[in-house]
Amino acid sequence: MKRSHTCGALRAGDAGKEIQLAGWVAGRRDHGGVIFIDLRDREGMTQVVFNPALQPQVAEVAHTLRSEFVVAVTGKVALRPEGTKNPSLGTGEIEVGATGLTILNPSETPPFPLDEEGVNEDLRLRYRYLDLRRPAMAEALRARHRAALAIRRCLDQQGFLEIETPILFKSTPEGAREYLVPSRLNPGKFYALPQSPQQFKQLLMVAGAEKYFQIARCFRDEDLRADRQPEFTQIDVEMSFITREDIYAVIERLVKTVWHEVRGVEIRTPFPRVTFAEAMNTFGTDKPDRRYGLTLTDFTETFRNSSFKVFQTAVAAGGVVKAFNAKGLAEITTGQIEELTNLAKAHGAKGLAWIKVEGGEWKSPIVKFFSEAEKKALTERLAAAEGDLILFGADAWTAACEVLGLVRIRCAEYLEKLGKLKRDPAHLDFHWVVDFPLLRKDPEHPNLVASHHPFTAPVEEDLPLLDREPAKVRGQHYDLVLNGVELGGGSIRIHRSEVQDQLFRKILKLPGEVVTSRFGYMVEALKFGAPPHGGIALGFDRLMALLLGHESIRDVIAFPKNARGQDVMSGAPAEATARQLKEVHVKPETGPGA
RNA sequence: GGAGCUGUAGCUCAACUGGUUAGAGCACCGCCCUGUCACGGCGGGGGUUGCGGGUUCGAGCCCCGUCAGCUCCGCCA
């Protein structure tokens, strides 16, 4: 069976041609006599006309067509009669007068309409092969392909080699939980699926690859979100003999190319740089959405000697007091206030202090504790006016910032629903967040832990601090952020084995045997002339979602898992047979508490 | 691990304060219809209101439990 054209190809100039089309029946309009069929394939839609006066036996078959039947049509292209053209269709000037019709395969009635949005996602996932027929989904797959091509071409032009790294890897229990794969040939031993190709790409630099990239599948056995899947795709990049600026330049060019080639949108480069401290102080997060205000202001000094004990004690304990003005949100509901409070509490705050500016007065459970000077400072520095809502955080610096950061985002959602704030998806605020602390305290750890990963190099001028005040050392790490979403991150790596070794043993205080067994080959590799190097990884799924304006990365992945990590179409994950388990030397748990 | 939202026909939704036989549009089936493109007309079939229990004269609606989906917090070096 041959097609002469696709269903999106025919134009007025093709009138008179004898053609063959094949595709799916997207709709039928059966007038009893004449029958119209919208024939859809990957490329578009063409109207086919069956006229019983001209081809009675063909029209007879056409009466039996139903949605999603697969058919082949032969016929003649004709200009549509004046007044019946369809301007909303690329092929709307013409139609195909059918002279032949073959039903290649009938179809059951689809479980959901393919021409409507808003269908239950669970159902769409169960019948993903039907869902992907919908033009919006087909377009997402096509755009993803084009983006991948653009990425490969762009990086190739800059001298990068695409190199594959193993999927069966060794477990490195730092970081995200891993998927384990039992080894049949090595009883009792396991591979792990890589959470990223991190170590391999550094080893490729030691190997002299100089410029590596990979569109790499990564695996993390963590709880899912709208923007997190158990397997996802990274654009993974690593380079030798470079500084941070070189990475910025490569990635800015890459991002610019992708947006240009897939969306025809021009992006301004270079991207602005924001320090971690600035981002936290101003937006309460290390991945700020800077398209709107509601920025945080520090009132630590204002409340240092306040008679409001909550604030005063927080400051006395070395913490801070921060606040922001949710402009125009005084009409917030009691339920929403409660939501915000729960959000703050869930994040470790004891509560959430607020002030409504309404009817010319401050309505708040706490305002009676405030002095005139404190009120004046708030009014002036927050530009508080009628109809505003002021929200406070008082805690250790990180906690206060983070709580208000979450509250700020939620307030923006409320304000957007009220039509008072707009987060325009066409406004693309790319920026780099830089100067992260190299190390941070972790409540579950006695020692400092790496803020990102333990291969990140310290900022050169902070090196002397590493022994004395390690918490103050900045890492040569950078995140690429777009509209409140972390698109990716990377760093300049440690390339000297003694520095890496010292970091593992003296700073992170990992036991010697752990360093040897887990990272021994890395430390060893650095001893054999490892070049200075660094890299980055971008979340390809997130990038595609932002590129196409989808809320969830599931909409840019052909066969995603649901929020429980299940494939509801195939039923994965599924139980293994006793024989399978025995072969891989895995004993199942039996009974409760086993 | 925790919280919130949702669950009614194949799909999207409705059903007042707890009150008759749970409705509508689309889809589906049948008949009619020769220029539609959300074709139209007439008729029809289709329901364990997620599941289990409770309160009540009476539960889609209230209560308890449970399951499922989604979202968020934790988690994601």
mmCIF file of C-alpha atoms in Angstrom, chain A residues 356-566:
data_model
loop_
_atom_site.group_PDB
_atom_site.id
_atom_site.type_symbol
_atom_site.label_atom_id
_atom_site.label_comp_id
_atom_site.label_asym_id
_atom_site.label_seq_id
_atom_site.Cartn_x
_atom_site.Cartn_y
_atom_site.Cartn_z
ATOM 1 C CA LYS A 356 -3.914 42.554 56.607
ATOM 2 C CA VAL A 357 -4.114 46.202 55.649
ATOM 3 C CA GLU A 358 -7.833 46.647 55.343
ATOM 4 C CA GLY A 359 -10.323 49.463 55.988
ATOM 5 C CA GLY A 360 -7.488 51.804 56.905
ATOM 6 C CA GLU A 361 -6.217 49.642 59.756
ATOM 7 C CA TRP A 362 -3.903 46.702 60.368
ATOM 8 C CA LYS A 363 -5.800 43.539 61.088
ATOM 9 C CA SER A 364 -3.557 40.993 62.689
ATOM 10 C CA PRO A 365 -3.221 38.876 65.805
ATOM 11 C CA ILE A 366 0.270 40.268 66.422
ATOM 12 C CA VAL A 367 0.110 43.942 65.556
ATOM 13 C CA LYS A 368 -0.739 44.935 69.141
ATOM 14 C CA PHE A 369 2.817 43.980 70.102
ATOM 15 C CA PHE A 370 4.392 46.338 67.559
ATOM 16 C CA SER A 371 5.782 49.753 68.491
ATOM 17 C CA GLU A 372 5.108 52.831 66.365
ATOM 18 C CA ALA A 373 8.681 52.760 65.107
ATOM 19 C CA GLU A 374 8.326 49.143 64.046
ATOM 20 C CA LYS A 375 5.066 49.881 62.245
ATOM 21 C CA LYS A 376 6.641 52.847 60.524
ATOM 22 C CA ALA A 377 9.583 50.758 59.346
ATOM 23 C CA LEU A 378 7.243 48.092 57.955
ATOM 24 C CA THR A 379 5.001 50.614 56.210
ATOM 25 C CA GLU A 380 7.883 52.416 54.579
ATOM 26 C CA ARG A 381 10.129 49.592 53.574
ATOM 27 C CA LEU A 382 7.302 47.322 52.369
ATOM 28 C CA ALA A 383 5.314 50.187 50.846
ATOM 29 C CA ALA A 384 2.327 48.758 52.676
ATOM 30 C CA ALA A 385 -0.948 50.195 51.436
ATOM 31 C CA GLU A 386 -4.672 49.518 51.627
ATOM 32 C CA GLY A 387 -5.505 46.008 50.434
ATOM 33 C CA ASP A 388 -2.079 44.517 51.123
ATOM 34 C CA LEU A 389 -1.102 41.434 53.076
ATOM 35 C CA ILE A 390 2.216 41.293 54.908
ATOM 36 C CA LEU A 391 3.758 37.980 55.841
ATOM 37 C CA PHE A 392 6.627 37.298 58.225
ATOM 38 C CA GLY A 393 9.260 34.702 58.817
ATOM 39 C CA ALA A 394 11.462 34.657 61.902
ATOM 40 C CA ASP A 395 13.987 31.872 62.255
ATOM 41 C CA ALA A 396 17.529 30.907 61.375
ATOM 42 C CA TRP A 397 18.465 32.592 58.110
ATOM 43 C CA THR A 398 18.028 29.580 55.810
ATOM 44 C CA ALA A 399 14.768 28.445 57.393
ATOM 45 C CA ALA A 400 13.220 31.926 57.463
ATOM 46 C CA CYS A 401 14.118 32.524 53.827
ATOM 47 C CA GLU A 402 12.893 29.130 52.656
ATOM 48 C CA VAL A 403 9.558 29.322 54.459
ATOM 49 C CA LEU A 404 8.834 32.779 53.083
ATOM 50 C CA GLY A 405 10.008 31.585 49.682
ATOM 51 C CA LEU A 406 7.346 28.860 49.672
ATOM 52 C CA VAL A 407 4.707 31.231 51.031
ATOM 53 C CA ARG A 408 5.646 33.779 48.366
ATOM 54 C CA ILE A 409 5.041 31.276 45.572
ATOM 55 C CA ARG A 410 1.696 30.267 47.032
ATOM 56 C CA CYS A 411 0.674 33.920 47.353
ATOM 57 C CA ALA A 412 1.573 34.452 43.719
ATOM 58 C CA GLU A 413 -0.775 31.587 42.830
ATOM 59 C CA TYR A 414 -3.570 33.174 44.868
ATOM 60 C CA LEU A 415 -2.952 36.573 43.292
ATOM 61 C CA GLU A 416 -2.901 35.045 39.835
ATOM 62 C CA LYS A 417 -6.300 33.450 40.450
ATOM 63 C CA LEU A 418 -7.591 36.881 41.500
ATOM 64 C CA GLY A 419 -6.230 38.331 38.272
ATOM 65 C CA LYS A 420 -3.868 40.626 40.189
ATOM 66 C CA LEU A 421 -0.633 39.020 39.090
ATOM 67 C CA LYS A 422 0.540 37.398 35.876
ATOM 68 C CA ARG A 423 3.289 34.847 35.434
ATOM 69 C CA ASP A 424 3.696 35.127 31.699
ATOM 70 C CA PRO A 425 5.100 31.888 30.245
ATOM 71 C CA ALA A 426 6.345 33.870 27.256
ATOM 72 C CA HIS A 427 8.588 35.872 29.568
ATOM 73 C CA LEU A 428 11.741 33.751 29.739
ATOM 74 C CA ASP A 429 13.863 34.773 32.699
ATOM 75 C CA PHE A 430 16.935 32.616 32.312
ATOM 76 C CA HIS A 431 19.626 33.245 34.890
ATOM 77 C CA TRP A 432 22.589 31.595 36.530
ATOM 78 C CA VAL A 433 22.599 31.121 40.288
ATOM 79 C CA VAL A 434 26.190 31.084 41.481
ATOM 80 C CA ASP A 435 28.365 31.123 44.582
ATOM 81 C CA PHE A 436 26.628 28.320 46.394
ATOM 82 C CA PRO A 437 28.193 27.240 49.663
ATOM 83 C CA LEU A 438 30.394 24.215 49.028
ATOM 84 C CA LEU A 439 29.198 22.509 52.189
ATOM 85 C CA ARG A 440 26.166 22.638 54.371
ATOM 86 C CA LYS A 441 24.971 21.308 57.682
ATOM 87 C CA ASP A 442 22.615 18.395 57.537
ATOM 88 C CA PRO A 443 20.394 17.656 60.533
ATOM 89 C CA GLU A 444 20.815 13.917 59.952
ATOM 90 C CA HIS A 445 24.606 14.149 59.734
ATOM 91 C CA PRO A 446 27.168 14.966 62.409
ATOM 92 C CA ASN A 447 29.512 16.503 59.852
ATOM 93 C CA LEU A 448 29.192 18.895 56.980
ATOM 94 C CA VAL A 449 27.899 17.422 53.743
ATOM 95 C CA ALA A 450 28.466 18.545 50.165
ATOM 96 C CA SER A 451 25.736 20.956 49.066
ATOM 97 C CA HIS A 452 25.799 19.422 45.636
ATOM 98 C CA HIS A 453 28.236 16.604 45.159
ATOM 99 C CA PRO A 454 31.622 15.938 46.664
ATOM 100 C CA PHE A 455 33.499 16.486 43.381
ATOM 101 C CA THR A 456 32.714 20.215 43.251
ATOM 102 C CA ALA A 457 35.803 22.397 43.429
ATOM 103 C CA PRO A 458 35.964 25.222 45.958
ATOM 104 C CA VAL A 459 36.226 28.787 44.693
ATOM 105 C CA GLU A 460 39.970 29.389 44.385
ATOM 106 C CA GLU A 461 40.149 32.432 46.700
ATOM 107 C CA ASP A 462 38.149 30.590 49.409
ATOM 108 C CA LEU A 463 40.616 27.690 49.556
ATOM 109 C CA PRO A 464 42.431 29.010 52.653
ATOM 110 C CA LEU A 465 39.101 28.876 54.521
ATOM 111 C CA LEU A 466 38.658 25.169 53.894
ATOM 112 C CA ASP A 467 40.396 24.165 57.117
ATOM 113 C CA ARG A 468 39.342 27.059 59.350
ATOM 114 C CA GLU A 469 35.795 27.904 58.298
ATOM 115 C CA PRO A 470 34.649 25.259 55.825
ATOM 116 C CA ALA A 471 31.013 26.424 55.983
ATOM 117 C CA LYS A 472 32.058 29.738 54.423
ATOM 118 C CA VAL A 473 33.748 28.211 51.399
ATOM 119 C CA ARG A 474 31.910 28.810 48.160
ATOM 120 C CA GLY A 475 31.790 26.057 45.571
ATOM 121 C CA GLN A 476 32.412 26.549 41.884
ATOM 122 C CA HIS A 477 28.869 25.393 41.327
ATOM 123 C CA TYR A 478 26.208 26.974 39.133
ATOM 124 C CA ASP A 479 22.533 26.334 38.475
ATOM 125 C CA LEU A 480 20.631 27.361 35.382
ATOM 126 C CA VAL A 481 17.193 28.635 36.421
ATOM 127 C CA LEU A 482 14.207 29.553 34.280
ATOM 128 C CA ASN A 483 11.035 31.044 35.779
ATOM 129 C CA GLY A 484 11.402 29.313 39.115
ATOM 130 C CA VAL A 485 12.446 25.967 37.672
ATOM 131 C CA GLU A 486 15.917 24.520 38.079
ATOM 132 C CA LEU A 487 16.804 23.551 34.531
ATOM 133 C CA GLY A 488 20.176 22.169 35.463
ATOM 134 C CA GLY A 489 23.345 22.551 37.384
ATOM 135 C CA GLY A 490 27.002 21.761 37.325
ATOM 136 C CA SER A 491 30.384 22.707 38.600
ATOM 137 C CA ILE A 492 34.064 22.920 38.062
ATOM 138 C CA ARG A 493 35.375 19.668 39.531
ATOM 139 C CA ILE A 494 38.228 18.894 41.801
ATOM 140 C CA HIS A 495 40.999 17.589 39.537
ATOM 141 C CA ARG A 496 43.772 17.080 42.091
ATOM 142 C CA SER A 497 43.601 13.812 43.951
ATOM 143 C CA GLU A 498 45.005 15.167 47.202
ATOM 144 C CA VAL A 499 42.315 17.865 47.330
ATOM 145 C CA GLN A 500 39.616 15.311 46.569
ATOM 146 C CA ASP A 501 41.025 12.935 49.137
ATOM 147 C CA GLN A 502 41.255 15.668 51.752
ATOM 148 C CA LEU A 503 37.674 16.693 51.109
ATOM 149 C CA PHE A 504 36.432 13.136 51.540
ATOM 150 C CA ARG A 505 38.466 12.368 54.663
ATOM 151 C CA LYS A 506 38.985 15.645 56.534
ATOM 152 C CA ILE A 507 35.981 17.738 55.604
ATOM 153 C CA LEU A 508 33.196 15.244 54.925
ATOM 154 C CA LYS A 509 34.889 12.899 57.412
ATOM 155 C CA LEU A 510 34.069 9.766 55.469
ATOM 156 C CA PRO A 511 35.792 6.675 56.892
ATOM 157 C CA GLY A 512 38.897 5.673 54.985
ATOM 158 C CA GLU A 513 37.536 2.341 53.837
ATOM 159 C CA VAL A 514 34.395 4.029 52.504
ATOM 160 C CA VAL A 515 36.481 6.467 50.472
ATOM 161 C CA THR A 516 38.543 3.596 49.122
ATOM 162 C CA SER A 517 35.700 1.259 48.275
ATOM 163 C CA ARG A 518 33.302 3.849 46.961
ATOM 164 C CA PHE A 519 35.471 6.475 45.350
ATOM 165 C CA GLY A 520 38.923 4.843 45.297
ATOM 166 C CA TYR A 521 39.033 4.579 41.525
ATOM 167 C CA MET A 522 38.061 8.244 41.198
ATOM 168 C CA VAL A 523 40.785 9.422 43.530
ATOM 169 C CA GLU A 524 43.229 7.121 41.793
ATOM 170 C CA ALA A 525 42.241 8.366 38.343
ATOM 171 C CA LEU A 526 42.920 11.937 39.414
ATOM 172 C CA LYS A 527 46.525 10.916 40.144
ATOM 173 C CA PHE A 528 47.238 10.149 36.496
ATOM 174 C CA GLY A 529 47.274 13.600 35.013
ATOM 175 C CA ALA A 530 43.615 14.557 35.275
ATOM 176 C CA PRO A 531 43.089 17.849 33.467
ATOM 177 C CA PRO A 532 41.194 20.715 35.088
ATOM 178 C CA HIS A 533 37.593 20.134 34.076
ATOM 179 C CA GLY A 534 33.973 20.892 34.752
ATOM 180 C CA GLY A 535 30.534 20.411 33.351
ATOM 181 C CA ILE A 536 26.817 20.637 33.706
ATOM 182 C CA ALA A 537 23.666 18.606 33.265
ATOM 183 C CA LEU A 538 20.364 20.035 32.073
ATOM 184 C CA GLY A 539 17.041 18.312 32.634
ATOM 185 C CA PHE A 540 15.892 17.594 29.098
ATOM 186 C CA ASP A 541 12.320 16.776 30.135
ATOM 187 C CA ARG A 542 11.972 19.979 32.128
ATOM 188 C CA LEU A 543 13.503 21.927 29.298
ATOM 189 C CA MET A 544 10.961 20.480 26.861
ATOM 190 C CA ALA A 545 8.067 21.173 29.231
ATOM 191 C CA LEU A 546 9.116 24.810 29.564
ATOM 192 C CA LEU A 547 9.808 25.082 25.855
ATOM 193 C CA LEU A 548 6.308 23.879 24.976
ATOM 194 C CA GLY A 549 4.461 25.414 27.932
ATOM 195 C CA HIS A 550 3.400 22.151 29.569
ATOM 196 C CA GLU A 551 2.811 21.978 33.321
ATOM 197 C CA SER A 552 4.075 18.435 33.688
ATOM 198 C CA ILE A 553 7.054 16.651 32.177
ATOM 199 C CA ARG A 554 4.722 13.709 31.624
ATOM 200 C CA ASP A 555 3.358 15.669 28.674
ATOM 201 C CA VAL A 556 6.727 15.676 26.913
ATOM 202 C CA ILE A 557 7.619 12.029 27.568
ATOM 203 C CA ALA A 558 6.162 9.379 25.272
ATOM 204 C CA PHE A 559 5.557 6.770 27.961
ATOM 205 C CA PRO A 560 5.842 8.313 31.425
ATOM 206 C CA LYS A 561 5.171 6.688 34.766
ATOM 207 C CA ASN A 562 2.392 7.888 37.047
ATOM 208 C CA ALA A 563 2.952 9.511 40.450
ATOM 209 C CA ARG A 564 3.636 6.093 41.974
ATOM 210 C CA GLY A 565 6.217 5.192 39.416
ATOM 211 C CA GLN A 566 3.905 2.746 37.677
#
